[in-house]
Structures are given as structure tokens and as C-alpha cells.
């Protein structure tokens, strides 16, 4: 088999890149390890920066998002009983789109199918070869048959556990990591959201987040111990703990119901440098991970794809390699800014085991300053709605 750009990973990063390249006549093949049903069963975050919305429109995949997504003009932060609103629309005339990553992925798969895009599922043993030559290739097995995919470039969109990052020599890779001493226990329920916009809550018992997917589908999280197990949490135990971490006026109006999904996600910050090695380009979770506090995982994958897409178009359309040569530098510059925001918000809103009374007072003072200071709120709004590509 041969294609121009081999894309490893059929998650949102790989699919978005494939659809964008297709819009400019550039051929791709997506190699995905899991079945489509498995990929679409994943529950992930659901807050899209304006840049991401623009890329989906550019890829011709924005219709359902615009019809079913929710524009949020701001978000709420709570500290104990105190809750305040940061109004993105009023401060910087920006907003975010609330639309689940599962739906983003579903829309991208539908677009791939509609244009006859090649997405191969159940690909085993994906291995990258000859990355430092102008004729790289990928080998893999599918249904017991071995295949070789020859290509010009490889986009490693295979997430944190995929083979692409490991294909960069260990002597070249520089990895930066912070593992947090807690996780997020998340629940999805067919209940009306407790609030019209998200609530990020710092409480003495730990962090909590009130989010949603639509008017009858709510998504909630509570910070839990990193070693905790989802089987330790009945639905009632979750709802009781969530109420304890919210301002009482919010807790009193919480509508509970049976969980249709319940899981624990670990939290880490991670960046791999460089994001390019020869003809391999890393994008999305393959290159970096953020704690979900700032909803930056999917959105940073999108900015990587923006830089990589434009670099590849410049290469194929103009024979100019400047965009792909500067990809790693440009992507990482924005990656680190979103890492900073995610790390800062995680430190601001969570209870850390080693925290003492002074630390708690500093968190409360930071939130009080954010409540009162327009410049601080403006900086928050610019980071949350998405710094420019
Ligand atoms: N071969 C082929 N595909 C693979 C392999 C492999 N060896 N290993 C992993 N994959 C696939 C996974 O099955 C997954 O579908 O790569 C895809 C990577 O998708 P994501 O993990 O969703 O990563 P990405 O597309 O970068 O999107 C980032 O997804 O997980 C969330 O929090 C993350 O919101 C962020 C977003
Ligand atoms: C979600 O809706 O799942 C969500 C929203 C915002 C976050 C994290 C997760 O910061």
C-alpha cells in the first residue's frame, strides 16, 4: 500500500488531520489499533476552544457541532460557599463550545466514510520504519495478514501509549513529567445539569467539577485518591461527596440519577520534545498530556494538527519545507503555554496531600484575587477559550 501521509491513531487528532488533508487533496491512510465501536465508547472531555471549532468547520465537519453544541460565555469557580462567574464574552468577546469529544470523533468518522477515506481498524503490531529517510514506511498486521504502508510522512497520533513517541531515539527524546497524587472520579448521568455553565469547585474535601453534554446528560467529577478504585464508589456515595464539595445553594438543586458511566482517570502533565523526528510528526496525546482541569487535552491536539496540516499543505502545494521544519518549535511553544495553564489551575483547585494551612490560605487568596481582578479574569478567559495558534 502507498499513501502520502500515514496517520497512526484514529482518535480525534488523527481523524481531524486526515479530514483536513483530504480537503486539500492530500491522501492519507489512518491505522487504528481498536475497533470503531471501542473508539466511540470512550468518554472524554467536552469543552472546545474557538480554534478547535474553526478547524472542524475548515474540515467540513462542523454542522452537528453547531446544531447540537452549546455556546458557553463563561464559567463559574467556587471556593467553599463562595462562587463567582468569569464572563469570557464580556471580557474578551470569546466563548467556548460544549460538545462531547465522543461526538467530535463520531462526526469525524462519518466524514471519513462519506469521502471514502481509508481508516483501517484492528491494526496490530504497528511499527514505524526508515524515519530518517525520504521513504519511511509502516508495517502492521490486520486479521492475521501482514501489510506494509509506504508513505512520504507519518503522523503519530496514537496517544500516550502508542508506538510513535517511542520511535524517536531515547538519546534524542527529552521527556518532562509531573504525576499528580490524585485522580478524577467521573460520572455520566441522564439528569439535567445543575448549572447552565460549568462549575469548578475548590473545597476543603477536594476538587469537584459540574459539566454537561446536553440538557438531559450531565457529567460530574470529584477528586479522588490516585489509588482509589471505581468499585469503591456507589452512585449514592458519589452524589453525597459531590454535594459536600459544592456551595450549598448548588448542592440543594442537584438532580441525581443512576450512573451510565463511572470511571477514574489519573492526572499527569507530560511533554515530549522534539515533536518531530525525520519524517515522523507527533501530535496530540502522543506528544503531551495535561491534567483535565483546563480542558486542554483535545484542544492542544487541535493546535498541533493546525500547525502540521499547514506545514504539509505548504510542502505539497509549494515544495516548501519551512512549515514542517518549524512544526516542533511552533507546536511546543503553544503546548507549554497550555501546560502552564492546566498545571496552574490544577494547583489552584485541588487539595494536595502535603498541603498545610498556609497553602489553603494561598489558594483562597488566589481565588479571591481572581474574583475581584479584571486583568486576572481576562488572562484566565484568554487561556480557557484558547490562546491564538
Ligand atoms: N496502533 C494504532 N493505533 C493506536 C496504537 C497502535 N499501536 N496505540 C494507540 N492507538 C490509537 C488509540 O486506540 C486511539 O484511538 O490511537 C488513538 C489515540 O487517540 P487519543 O488517545 O484520543 O489521542 P488524540 O487523538 O491525541 O486525542 C487527544 O483524546 O484521550 C483524549 O484526553 C485526550 O482529549 C484528549 C484527546
Ligand atoms: C467534561 O465535560 O468532561 C470536562 C469539562 C471541563 C473540564 C474537564 C472535563 O475541564
Tab-separated table of C-alpha atoms in Angstrom, residues 26 92 101:
chain	number	residue	atom	x	y	z
A	26	UNK	CA	-3.664	15.082	0.149
A	92	UNK	CA	-12.776	39.322	25.550
A	101	UNK	CA	-15.259	14.546	22.327
